[in-house]
């Protein structure tokens, strides 16, 4: 209290602020921090040479810029109501018909994954789908599973769709259009498998519980300027991709430019949204930690183990082995380290084998909650919304998708090679 009797707010001491910050961290946050700390310990103790660490982190630096920018862009786009408006129009367009709503949800989740990255789908589209389910009074699990499965299986088409794609595109020397030309048939093949299994396991009448649904009442857009500006920023980013931007640096610059447009719009119209929570530090910490831990494991046996699993056959057998080795390791560890470890085991000349490994590490991580970062983020959203995910069905259905989807995509890749 001041001399005039006016109450003043005293900030908490630094130790108290740190205690509150630590208390706000969830289990997944502590896992991400632990991965980074473990990587730093490997560097500090010499288990990972400093030169190797710098090379590994330098490789992903442009990708981290891309990830940082695209998540902020997508978060601000969601805050402006763009995703909600699309979801509402989707439900209205379905006119109470579940089959129509199913096709629209598949298209929405697929396009978001293709152009804005699978982690964006997991982080931002999941809550949109859950809100849509609540407003339309329909079962949440079909919409939730559509999001997480397509976040993984729709991530084959473009380099931007997945961080593993960006790494593979450089290795096989394919620009955006060439990459898409090589992967569009495998992408269609795995989407077909995904749609069939989604309907069988989660969308058919007995699973969803209702014959029809009532489209929710439309919610008006709060700020047309922000809505238009963020929508235009997303279109700007997509246009840059279609124009042929393909390297990590170029994609990072394109995503940053689009994010700046959205940030400026909010700085003018609603600065309260521009808070530190927008920064995707969890993803940055986790990815950086992985790229320190995995090279260390490679030096102590992981590299040899992957060579034994994958082999050096550039034909059909080698492609199949690469895909299923990548899928299997993704569900044991995570798809990012699985791809990085597998990449070093594939001879540089075996491009189809490398792309098959990519298919396995993109499509395969749908069996375990930790298979991909997108799946981890999705589970966190489900926990927050009290969505019950039956683990037995999740694992069994995910196993069917991982096997059938990977096989279909690899077969399409080899047939069109």
mmCIF file of N, CA, C and O in Angstrom, residues 202-297:
data_model
loop_
_atom_site.group_PDB
_atom_site.id
_atom_site.type_symbol
_atom_site.label_atom_id
_atom_site.label_comp_id
_atom_site.label_asym_id
_atom_site.label_seq_id
_atom_site.Cartn_x
_atom_site.Cartn_y
_atom_site.Cartn_z
ATOM 1 N N UNK A 202 -14.676 -46.017 -37.182
ATOM 2 C CA UNK A 202 -15.153 -44.883 -36.388
ATOM 3 C C UNK A 202 -16.407 -44.178 -36.916
ATOM 4 O O UNK A 202 -17.113 -43.548 -36.127
ATOM 5 N N UNK A 203 -16.704 -44.234 -38.208
ATOM 6 C CA UNK A 203 -17.781 -43.411 -38.753
ATOM 7 C C UNK A 203 -19.070 -44.165 -39.073
ATOM 8 O O UNK A 203 -20.105 -43.539 -39.291
ATOM 9 N N UNK A 204 -19.051 -45.472 -39.146
ATOM 10 C CA UNK A 204 -20.284 -46.169 -39.519
ATOM 11 C C UNK A 204 -21.337 -46.010 -38.414
ATOM 12 O O UNK A 204 -21.038 -45.635 -37.282
ATOM 13 N N UNK A 205 -22.554 -46.321 -38.790
ATOM 14 C CA UNK A 205 -23.729 -46.023 -37.943
ATOM 15 C C UNK A 205 -23.566 -46.525 -36.516
ATOM 16 O O UNK A 205 -23.848 -45.805 -35.554
ATOM 17 N N UNK A 206 -23.107 -47.749 -36.342
ATOM 18 C CA UNK A 206 -23.000 -48.313 -34.997
ATOM 19 C C UNK A 206 -21.972 -47.586 -34.147
ATOM 20 O O UNK A 206 -22.105 -47.510 -32.919
ATOM 21 N N UNK A 207 -20.924 -47.007 -34.783
ATOM 22 C CA UNK A 207 -19.874 -46.337 -34.039
ATOM 23 C C UNK A 207 -20.245 -44.898 -33.683
ATOM 24 O O UNK A 207 -19.952 -44.432 -32.596
ATOM 25 N N UNK A 208 -20.899 -44.193 -34.607
ATOM 26 C CA UNK A 208 -21.202 -42.775 -34.345
ATOM 27 C C UNK A 208 -22.456 -42.586 -33.514
ATOM 28 O O UNK A 208 -22.650 -41.548 -32.884
ATOM 29 N N UNK A 209 -23.384 -43.567 -33.557
ATOM 30 C CA UNK A 209 -24.533 -43.531 -32.662
ATOM 31 C C UNK A 209 -25.769 -42.834 -33.181
ATOM 32 O O UNK A 209 -26.833 -42.958 -32.583
ATOM 33 N N UNK A 210 -25.720 -42.113 -34.286
ATOM 34 C CA UNK A 210 -26.871 -41.383 -34.803
ATOM 35 C C UNK A 210 -26.982 -41.580 -36.308
ATOM 36 O O UNK A 210 -25.997 -41.862 -36.994
ATOM 37 N N UNK A 211 -28.207 -41.425 -36.814
ATOM 38 C CA UNK A 211 -28.439 -41.540 -38.243
ATOM 39 C C UNK A 211 -28.103 -40.246 -38.966
ATOM 40 O O UNK A 211 -27.519 -40.237 -40.049
ATOM 41 N N UNK A 212 -28.495 -39.107 -38.361
ATOM 42 C CA UNK A 212 -28.224 -37.778 -38.924
ATOM 43 C C UNK A 212 -27.776 -36.847 -37.811
ATOM 44 O O UNK A 212 -27.797 -37.203 -36.632
ATOM 45 N N UNK A 213 -27.381 -35.652 -38.180
ATOM 46 C CA UNK A 213 -26.991 -34.640 -37.194
ATOM 47 C C UNK A 213 -27.672 -33.313 -37.542
ATOM 48 O O UNK A 213 -28.131 -33.109 -38.670
ATOM 49 N N UNK A 214 -27.712 -32.432 -36.570
ATOM 50 C CA UNK A 214 -28.289 -31.108 -36.781
ATOM 51 C C UNK A 214 -27.159 -30.101 -36.991
ATOM 52 O O UNK A 214 -26.343 -29.903 -36.081
ATOM 53 N N UNK A 215 -27.079 -29.464 -38.161
ATOM 54 C CA UNK A 215 -26.020 -28.470 -38.391
ATOM 55 C C UNK A 215 -26.094 -27.351 -37.350
ATOM 56 O O UNK A 215 -27.180 -26.880 -37.017
ATOM 57 N N UNK A 216 -24.950 -26.942 -36.788
ATOM 58 C CA UNK A 216 -24.961 -25.892 -35.759
ATOM 59 C C UNK A 216 -25.306 -24.529 -36.341
ATOM 60 O O UNK A 216 -25.087 -24.276 -37.526
ATOM 61 N N UNK A 217 -25.843 -23.679 -35.488
ATOM 62 C CA UNK A 217 -26.145 -22.312 -35.920
ATOM 63 C C UNK A 217 -24.852 -21.569 -36.204
ATOM 64 O O UNK A 217 -23.859 -21.743 -35.479
ATOM 65 N N UNK A 218 -24.807 -20.743 -37.256
ATOM 66 C CA UNK A 218 -23.570 -20.024 -37.588
ATOM 67 C C UNK A 218 -23.206 -18.994 -36.521
ATOM 68 O O UNK A 218 -24.076 -18.382 -35.910
ATOM 69 N N UNK A 219 -21.920 -18.845 -36.285
ATOM 70 C CA UNK A 219 -21.399 -17.842 -35.350
ATOM 71 C C UNK A 219 -20.759 -16.727 -36.165
ATOM 72 O O UNK A 219 -19.883 -16.996 -36.997
ATOM 73 N N UNK A 220 -21.180 -15.480 -35.973
ATOM 74 C CA UNK A 220 -20.646 -14.398 -36.811
ATOM 75 C C UNK A 220 -19.168 -14.143 -36.571
ATOM 76 O O UNK A 220 -18.650 -14.367 -35.466
ATOM 77 N N UNK A 221 -18.484 -13.684 -37.608
ATOM 78 C CA UNK A 221 -17.072 -13.328 -37.500
ATOM 79 C C UNK A 221 -16.940 -12.062 -36.664
ATOM 80 O O UNK A 221 -17.654 -11.067 -36.894
ATOM 81 N N UNK A 222 -16.049 -12.083 -35.682
ATOM 82 C CA UNK A 222 -15.919 -10.954 -34.762
ATOM 83 C C UNK A 222 -15.217 -9.757 -35.391
ATOM 84 O O UNK A 222 -15.573 -8.613 -35.125
ATOM 85 N N UNK A 223 -14.210 -9.991 -36.197
ATOM 86 C CA UNK A 223 -13.429 -8.900 -36.783
ATOM 87 C C UNK A 223 -13.106 -9.253 -38.234
ATOM 88 O O UNK A 223 -12.266 -10.106 -38.499
ATOM 89 N N UNK A 224 -13.791 -8.608 -39.154
ATOM 90 C CA UNK A 224 -13.619 -8.910 -40.576
ATOM 91 C C UNK A 224 -12.222 -8.575 -41.077
ATOM 92 O O UNK A 224 -11.700 -9.225 -41.986
ATOM 93 N N UNK A 225 -11.608 -7.556 -40.508
ATOM 94 C CA UNK A 225 -10.262 -7.165 -40.947
ATOM 95 C C UNK A 225 -9.264 -8.273 -40.607
ATOM 96 O O UNK A 225 -8.460 -8.693 -41.449
ATOM 97 N N UNK A 226 -9.312 -8.762 -39.363
ATOM 98 C CA UNK A 226 -8.407 -9.833 -38.962
ATOM 99 C C UNK A 226 -8.704 -11.110 -39.746
ATOM 100 O O UNK A 226 -7.786 -11.830 -40.159
ATOM 101 N N UNK A 227 -9.962 -11.387 -39.941
ATOM 102 C CA UNK A 227 -10.376 -12.567 -40.703
ATOM 103 C C UNK A 227 -9.779 -12.525 -42.112
ATOM 104 O O UNK A 227 -9.188 -13.486 -42.591
ATOM 105 N N UNK A 228 -9.902 -11.369 -42.767
ATOM 106 C CA UNK A 228 -9.422 -11.223 -44.147
ATOM 107 C C UNK A 228 -7.896 -11.224 -44.202
ATOM 108 O O UNK A 228 -7.293 -11.835 -45.091
ATOM 109 N N UNK A 229 -7.259 -10.542 -43.242
ATOM 110 C CA UNK A 229 -5.798 -10.421 -43.258
ATOM 111 C C UNK A 229 -5.119 -11.764 -43.033
ATOM 112 O O UNK A 229 -4.168 -12.136 -43.745
ATOM 113 N N UNK A 230 -5.598 -12.524 -42.052
ATOM 114 C CA UNK A 230 -4.967 -13.814 -41.782
ATOM 115 C C UNK A 230 -5.279 -14.819 -42.891
ATOM 116 O O UNK A 230 -4.429 -15.641 -43.255
ATOM 117 N N UNK A 231 -6.495 -14.759 -43.432
ATOM 118 C CA UNK A 231 -6.822 -15.619 -44.562
ATOM 119 C C UNK A 231 -5.928 -15.326 -45.754
ATOM 120 O O UNK A 231 -5.424 -16.237 -46.420
ATOM 121 N N UNK A 232 -5.691 -14.028 -46.009
ATOM 122 C CA UNK A 232 -4.812 -13.631 -47.111
ATOM 123 C C UNK A 232 -3.373 -14.068 -46.852
ATOM 124 O O UNK A 232 -2.655 -14.468 -47.780
ATOM 125 N N UNK A 233 -2.931 -14.017 -45.583
ATOM 126 C CA UNK A 233 -1.575 -14.448 -45.243
ATOM 127 C C UNK A 233 -1.395 -15.937 -45.531
ATOM 128 O O UNK A 233 -0.359 -16.366 -46.053
ATOM 129 N N UNK A 234 -2.399 -16.740 -45.199
ATOM 130 C CA UNK A 234 -2.332 -18.177 -45.508
ATOM 131 C C UNK A 234 -2.273 -18.410 -47.016
ATOM 132 O O UNK A 234 -1.501 -19.243 -47.493
ATOM 133 N N UNK A 235 -3.080 -17.669 -47.762
ATOM 134 C CA UNK A 235 -3.067 -17.803 -49.214
ATOM 135 C C UNK A 235 -1.717 -17.383 -49.787
ATOM 136 O O UNK A 235 -1.229 -17.975 -50.755
ATOM 137 N N UNK A 236 -1.098 -16.357 -49.195
ATOM 138 C CA UNK A 236 0.230 -15.918 -49.610
ATOM 139 C C UNK A 236 1.251 -17.036 -49.427
ATOM 140 O O UNK A 236 2.071 -17.302 -50.321
ATOM 141 N N UNK A 237 1.177 -17.713 -48.293
ATOM 142 C CA UNK A 237 2.106 -18.811 -48.016
ATOM 143 C C UNK A 237 1.878 -19.969 -48.989
ATOM 144 O O UNK A 237 2.826 -20.532 -49.543
ATOM 145 N N UNK A 238 0.618 -20.321 -49.216
ATOM 146 C CA UNK A 238 0.300 -21.407 -50.149
ATOM 147 C C UNK A 238 0.766 -21.051 -51.562
ATOM 148 O O UNK A 238 1.303 -21.893 -52.288
ATOM 149 N N UNK A 239 0.592 -19.783 -51.950
ATOM 150 C CA UNK A 239 1.038 -19.350 -53.281
ATOM 151 C C UNK A 239 2.548 -19.490 -53.417
ATOM 152 O O UNK A 239 3.061 -19.876 -54.474
ATOM 153 N N UNK A 240 3.290 -19.193 -52.338
ATOM 154 C CA UNK A 240 4.745 -19.339 -52.375
ATOM 155 C C UNK A 240 5.137 -20.803 -52.574
ATOM 156 O O UNK A 240 6.074 -21.116 -53.315
ATOM 157 N N UNK A 241 4.394 -21.707 -51.930
ATOM 158 C CA UNK A 241 4.669 -23.139 -52.095
ATOM 159 C C UNK A 241 4.423 -23.558 -53.541
ATOM 160 O O UNK A 241 5.240 -24.230 -54.174
ATOM 161 N N UNK A 242 3.266 -23.156 -54.063
ATOM 162 C CA UNK A 242 2.909 -23.551 -55.426
ATOM 163 C C UNK A 242 3.832 -22.917 -56.464
ATOM 164 O O UNK A 242 3.980 -23.439 -57.573
ATOM 165 N N UNK A 243 4.452 -21.794 -56.096
ATOM 166 C CA UNK A 243 5.364 -21.131 -57.020
ATOM 167 C C UNK A 243 6.704 -21.843 -57.124
ATOM 168 O O UNK A 243 7.540 -21.492 -57.960
ATOM 169 N N UNK A 244 6.926 -22.837 -56.243
ATOM 170 C CA UNK A 244 8.146 -23.632 -56.370
ATOM 171 C C UNK A 244 9.112 -23.476 -55.223
ATOM 172 O O UNK A 244 10.212 -24.009 -55.262
ATOM 173 N N UNK A 245 8.729 -22.752 -54.148
ATOM 174 C CA UNK A 245 9.583 -22.660 -52.962
ATOM 175 C C UNK A 245 9.724 -24.055 -52.367
ATOM 176 O O UNK A 245 8.737 -24.759 -52.163
ATOM 177 N N UNK A 246 10.959 -24.496 -52.109
ATOM 178 C CA UNK A 246 11.117 -25.867 -51.646
ATOM 179 C C UNK A 246 12.187 -26.077 -50.598
ATOM 180 O O UNK A 246 12.120 -27.027 -49.831
ATOM 181 N N UNK A 247 13.211 -25.272 -50.528
ATOM 182 C CA UNK A 247 14.265 -25.516 -49.548
ATOM 183 C C UNK A 247 13.825 -25.022 -48.183
ATOM 184 O O UNK A 247 12.918 -24.206 -48.046
ATOM 185 N N UNK A 248 14.507 -25.553 -47.146
ATOM 186 C CA UNK A 248 14.169 -25.136 -45.792
ATOM 187 C C UNK A 248 14.267 -23.638 -45.590
ATOM 188 O O UNK A 248 13.421 -23.020 -44.949
ATOM 189 N N UNK A 249 15.314 -23.029 -46.149
ATOM 190 C CA UNK A 249 15.499 -21.581 -45.990
ATOM 191 C C UNK A 249 14.379 -20.823 -46.692
ATOM 192 O O UNK A 249 13.766 -19.905 -46.121
ATOM 193 N N UNK A 250 14.071 -21.190 -47.949
ATOM 194 C CA UNK A 250 13.025 -20.497 -48.687
ATOM 195 C C UNK A 250 11.670 -20.651 -48.014
ATOM 196 O O UNK A 250 10.896 -19.698 -47.917
ATOM 197 N N UNK A 251 11.369 -21.854 -47.546
ATOM 198 C CA UNK A 251 10.104 -22.081 -46.871
ATOM 199 C C UNK A 251 10.026 -21.286 -45.568
ATOM 200 O O UNK A 251 8.976 -20.760 -45.222
ATOM 201 N N UNK A 252 11.142 -21.219 -44.859
ATOM 202 C CA UNK A 252 11.170 -20.433 -43.635
ATOM 203 C C UNK A 252 10.900 -18.967 -43.899
ATOM 204 O O UNK A 252 10.150 -18.319 -43.163
ATOM 205 N N UNK A 253 11.499 -18.437 -44.965
ATOM 206 C CA UNK A 253 11.280 -17.028 -45.323
ATOM 207 C C UNK A 253 9.832 -16.804 -45.738
ATOM 208 O O UNK A 253 9.193 -15.826 -45.328
ATOM 209 N N UNK A 254 9.285 -17.713 -46.551
ATOM 210 C CA UNK A 254 7.897 -17.577 -46.998
ATOM 211 C C UNK A 254 6.930 -17.642 -45.820
ATOM 212 O O UNK A 254 5.992 -16.839 -45.721
ATOM 213 N N UNK A 255 7.149 -18.593 -44.919
ATOM 214 C CA UNK A 255 6.284 -18.721 -43.749
ATOM 215 C C UNK A 255 6.418 -17.511 -42.836
ATOM 216 O O UNK A 255 5.424 -17.019 -42.280
ATOM 217 N N UNK A 256 7.656 -16.997 -42.692
ATOM 218 C CA UNK A 256 7.877 -15.820 -41.854
ATOM 219 C C UNK A 256 7.175 -14.591 -42.428
ATOM 220 O O UNK A 256 6.544 -13.814 -41.689
ATOM 221 N N UNK A 257 7.252 -14.426 -43.741
ATOM 222 C CA UNK A 257 6.582 -13.286 -44.372
ATOM 223 C C UNK A 257 5.075 -13.351 -44.144
ATOM 224 O O UNK A 257 4.433 -12.330 -43.821
ATOM 225 N N UNK A 258 4.499 -14.532 -44.301
ATOM 226 C CA UNK A 258 3.059 -14.682 -44.081
ATOM 227 C C UNK A 258 2.705 -14.456 -42.610
ATOM 228 O O UNK A 258 1.695 -13.804 -42.296
ATOM 229 N N UNK A 259 3.550 -14.964 -41.695
ATOM 230 C CA UNK A 259 3.297 -14.773 -40.267
ATOM 231 C C UNK A 259 3.386 -13.302 -39.887
ATOM 232 O O UNK A 259 2.606 -12.814 -39.054
ATOM 233 N N UNK A 260 4.324 -12.568 -40.498
ATOM 234 C CA UNK A 260 4.462 -11.133 -40.213
ATOM 235 C C UNK A 260 3.186 -10.383 -40.594
ATOM 236 O O UNK A 260 2.731 -9.484 -39.871
ATOM 237 N N UNK A 261 2.583 -10.749 -41.719
ATOM 238 C CA UNK A 261 1.320 -10.118 -42.133
ATOM 239 C C UNK A 261 0.259 -10.315 -41.050
ATOM 240 O O UNK A 261 -0.446 -9.374 -40.666
ATOM 241 N N UNK A 262 0.150 -11.547 -40.559
ATOM 242 C CA UNK A 262 -0.845 -11.839 -39.521
ATOM 243 C C UNK A 262 -0.522 -11.110 -38.218
ATOM 244 O O UNK A 262 -1.418 -10.566 -37.560
ATOM 245 N N UNK A 263 0.760 -11.088 -37.833
ATOM 246 C CA UNK A 263 1.157 -10.415 -36.586
ATOM 247 C C UNK A 263 0.865 -8.917 -36.664
ATOM 248 O O UNK A 263 0.351 -8.322 -35.711
ATOM 249 N N UNK A 264 1.199 -8.303 -37.794
ATOM 250 C CA UNK A 264 0.946 -6.864 -37.961
ATOM 251 C C UNK A 264 -0.556 -6.578 -37.857
ATOM 252 O O UNK A 264 -0.975 -5.600 -37.223
ATOM 253 N N UNK A 265 -1.365 -7.435 -38.465
ATOM 254 C CA UNK A 265 -2.816 -7.235 -38.408
ATOM 255 C C UNK A 265 -3.312 -7.261 -36.962
ATOM 256 O O UNK A 265 -4.105 -6.411 -36.547
ATOM 257 N N UNK A 266 -2.812 -8.208 -36.171
ATOM 258 C CA UNK A 266 -3.234 -8.292 -34.774
ATOM 259 C C UNK A 266 -2.623 -7.164 -33.942
ATOM 260 O O UNK A 266 -3.238 -6.705 -32.973
ATOM 261 N N UNK A 267 -1.421 -6.716 -34.293
ATOM 262 C CA UNK A 267 -0.820 -5.591 -33.575
ATOM 263 C C UNK A 267 -1.659 -4.336 -33.720
ATOM 264 O O UNK A 267 -1.747 -3.508 -32.798
ATOM 265 N N UNK A 268 -2.305 -4.191 -34.855
ATOM 266 C CA UNK A 268 -3.156 -3.016 -35.107
ATOM 267 C C UNK A 268 -4.542 -3.198 -34.500
ATOM 268 O O UNK A 268 -5.102 -2.260 -33.918
ATOM 269 N N UNK A 269 -5.093 -4.413 -34.601
ATOM 270 C CA UNK A 269 -6.495 -4.622 -34.229
ATOM 271 C C UNK A 269 -6.699 -5.196 -32.828
ATOM 272 O O UNK A 269 -7.680 -4.856 -32.158
ATOM 273 N N UNK A 270 -5.814 -6.081 -32.379
ATOM 274 C CA UNK A 270 -6.028 -6.737 -31.086
ATOM 275 C C UNK A 270 -4.707 -7.258 -30.535
ATOM 276 O O UNK A 270 -4.370 -8.430 -30.687
ATOM 277 N N UNK A 271 -3.975 -6.391 -29.855
ATOM 278 C CA UNK A 271 -2.654 -6.762 -29.359
ATOM 279 C C UNK A 271 -2.699 -7.788 -28.235
ATOM 280 O O UNK A 271 -1.693 -8.454 -27.953
ATOM 281 N N UNK A 272 -3.842 -7.931 -27.584
ATOM 282 C CA UNK A 272 -3.930 -8.865 -26.461
ATOM 283 C C UNK A 272 -3.668 -10.307 -26.893
ATOM 284 O O UNK A 272 -3.269 -11.149 -26.082
ATOM 285 N N UNK A 273 -3.877 -10.601 -28.166
ATOM 286 C CA UNK A 273 -3.654 -11.962 -28.668
ATOM 287 C C UNK A 273 -2.164 -12.256 -28.817
ATOM 288 O O UNK A 273 -1.737 -13.412 -28.735
ATOM 289 N N UNK A 274 -1.351 -11.207 -29.005
ATOM 290 C CA UNK A 274 0.085 -11.394 -29.231
ATOM 291 C C UNK A 274 0.789 -11.588 -27.888
ATOM 292 O O UNK A 274 1.428 -10.701 -27.344
ATOM 293 N N UNK A 275 0.667 -12.778 -27.371
ATOM 294 C CA UNK A 275 1.220 -13.120 -26.065
ATOM 295 C C UNK A 275 2.305 -14.184 -26.211
ATOM 296 O O UNK A 275 2.362 -14.872 -27.235
ATOM 297 N N UNK A 276 3.153 -14.358 -25.201
ATOM 298 C CA UNK A 276 4.243 -15.348 -25.311
ATOM 299 C C UNK A 276 3.765 -16.766 -25.591
ATOM 300 O O UNK A 276 4.502 -17.567 -26.168
ATOM 301 N N UNK A 277 2.531 -17.089 -25.194
ATOM 302 C CA UNK A 277 2.023 -18.445 -25.411
ATOM 303 C C UNK A 277 1.932 -18.803 -26.887
ATOM 304 O O UNK A 277 1.845 -19.982 -27.241
ATOM 305 N N UNK A 278 1.961 -17.796 -27.763
ATOM 306 C CA UNK A 278 1.942 -18.072 -29.198
ATOM 307 C C UNK A 278 3.210 -18.792 -29.661
ATOM 308 O O UNK A 278 3.184 -19.535 -30.641
ATOM 309 N N UNK A 279 4.299 -18.557 -28.989
ATOM 310 C CA UNK A 279 5.587 -19.125 -29.407
ATOM 311 C C UNK A 279 5.582 -20.628 -29.162
ATOM 312 O O UNK A 279 5.384 -21.084 -28.030
ATOM 313 N N UNK A 280 5.784 -21.439 -30.204
ATOM 314 C CA UNK A 280 5.736 -22.904 -30.044
ATOM 315 C C UNK A 280 7.032 -23.460 -29.480
ATOM 316 O O UNK A 280 7.724 -24.261 -30.125
ATOM 317 N N UNK A 281 7.371 -23.046 -28.258
ATOM 318 C CA UNK A 281 8.658 -23.434 -27.692
ATOM 319 C C UNK A 281 8.753 -24.946 -27.485
ATOM 320 O O UNK A 281 9.839 -25.530 -27.587
ATOM 321 N N UNK A 282 7.592 -25.573 -27.213
ATOM 322 C CA UNK A 282 7.630 -27.012 -26.981
ATOM 323 C C UNK A 282 8.159 -27.758 -28.207
ATOM 324 O O UNK A 282 8.989 -28.664 -28.087
ATOM 325 N N UNK A 283 7.669 -27.368 -29.387
ATOM 326 C CA UNK A 283 8.118 -28.025 -30.610
ATOM 327 C C UNK A 283 9.593 -27.744 -30.861
ATOM 328 O O UNK A 283 10.344 -28.640 -31.255
ATOM 329 N N UNK A 284 10.007 -26.503 -30.648
ATOM 330 C CA UNK A 284 11.394 -26.132 -30.902
ATOM 331 C C UNK A 284 12.342 -26.916 -29.984
ATOM 332 O O UNK A 284 13.376 -27.428 -30.424
ATOM 333 N N UNK A 285 11.960 -26.997 -28.719
ATOM 334 C CA UNK A 285 12.783 -27.720 -27.745
ATOM 335 C C UNK A 285 12.876 -29.202 -28.100
ATOM 336 O O UNK A 285 13.953 -29.799 -28.095
ATOM 337 N N UNK A 286 11.718 -29.801 -28.433
ATOM 338 C CA UNK A 286 11.684 -31.232 -28.716
ATOM 339 C C UNK A 286 12.488 -31.587 -29.960
ATOM 340 O O UNK A 286 13.291 -32.525 -29.946
ATOM 341 N N UNK A 287 12.290 -30.839 -31.042
ATOM 342 C CA UNK A 287 12.991 -31.132 -32.293
ATOM 343 C C UNK A 287 14.497 -30.938 -32.126
ATOM 344 O O UNK A 287 15.299 -31.771 -32.573
ATOM 345 N N UNK A 288 14.900 -29.850 -31.459
ATOM 346 C CA UNK A 288 16.329 -29.618 -31.235
ATOM 347 C C UNK A 288 16.940 -30.744 -30.408
ATOM 348 O O UNK A 288 18.028 -31.249 -30.723
ATOM 349 N N UNK A 289 16.227 -31.156 -29.362
ATOM 350 C CA UNK A 289 16.726 -32.243 -28.531
ATOM 351 C C UNK A 289 16.871 -33.542 -29.307
ATOM 352 O O UNK A 289 17.867 -34.257 -29.168
ATOM 353 N N UNK A 290 15.892 -33.841 -30.156
ATOM 354 C CA UNK A 290 15.958 -35.068 -30.956
ATOM 355 C C UNK A 290 17.183 -35.082 -31.859
ATOM 356 O O UNK A 290 17.831 -36.117 -32.030
ATOM 357 N N UNK A 291 17.501 -33.912 -32.428
ATOM 358 C CA UNK A 291 18.628 -33.858 -33.360
ATOM 359 C C UNK A 291 19.981 -33.799 -32.644
ATOM 360 O O UNK A 291 21.019 -33.703 -33.286
ATOM 361 N N UNK A 292 19.965 -33.853 -31.341
ATOM 362 C CA UNK A 292 21.185 -34.077 -30.572
ATOM 363 C C UNK A 292 21.240 -35.513 -30.046
ATOM 364 O O UNK A 292 22.307 -36.131 -30.005
ATOM 365 N N UNK A 293 20.082 -36.048 -29.666
ATOM 366 C CA UNK A 293 20.034 -37.401 -29.105
ATOM 367 C C UNK A 293 20.244 -38.460 -30.188
ATOM 368 O O UNK A 293 21.027 -39.404 -30.007
ATOM 369 N N UNK A 294 19.578 -38.297 -31.316
ATOM 370 C CA UNK A 294 19.642 -39.328 -32.362
ATOM 371 C C UNK A 294 21.052 -39.502 -32.922
ATOM 372 O O UNK A 294 21.525 -40.640 -33.059
ATOM 373 N N UNK A 295 21.802 -38.420 -33.260
ATOM 374 C CA UNK A 295 23.178 -38.631 -33.735
ATOM 375 C C UNK A 295 24.059 -39.357 -32.706
ATOM 376 O O UNK A 295 24.958 -40.110 -33.078
ATOM 377 N N UNK A 296 23.765 -39.112 -31.426
ATOM 378 C CA UNK A 296 24.522 -39.814 -30.391
ATOM 379 C C UNK A 296 24.210 -41.307 -30.409
ATOM 380 O O UNK A 296 25.115 -42.159 -30.354
ATOM 381 N N UNK A 297 22.920 -41.634 -30.506
ATOM 382 C CA UNK A 297 22.529 -43.042 -30.566
ATOM 383 C C UNK A 297 23.093 -43.716 -31.812
ATOM 384 O O UNK A 297 23.449 -44.901 -31.778
#
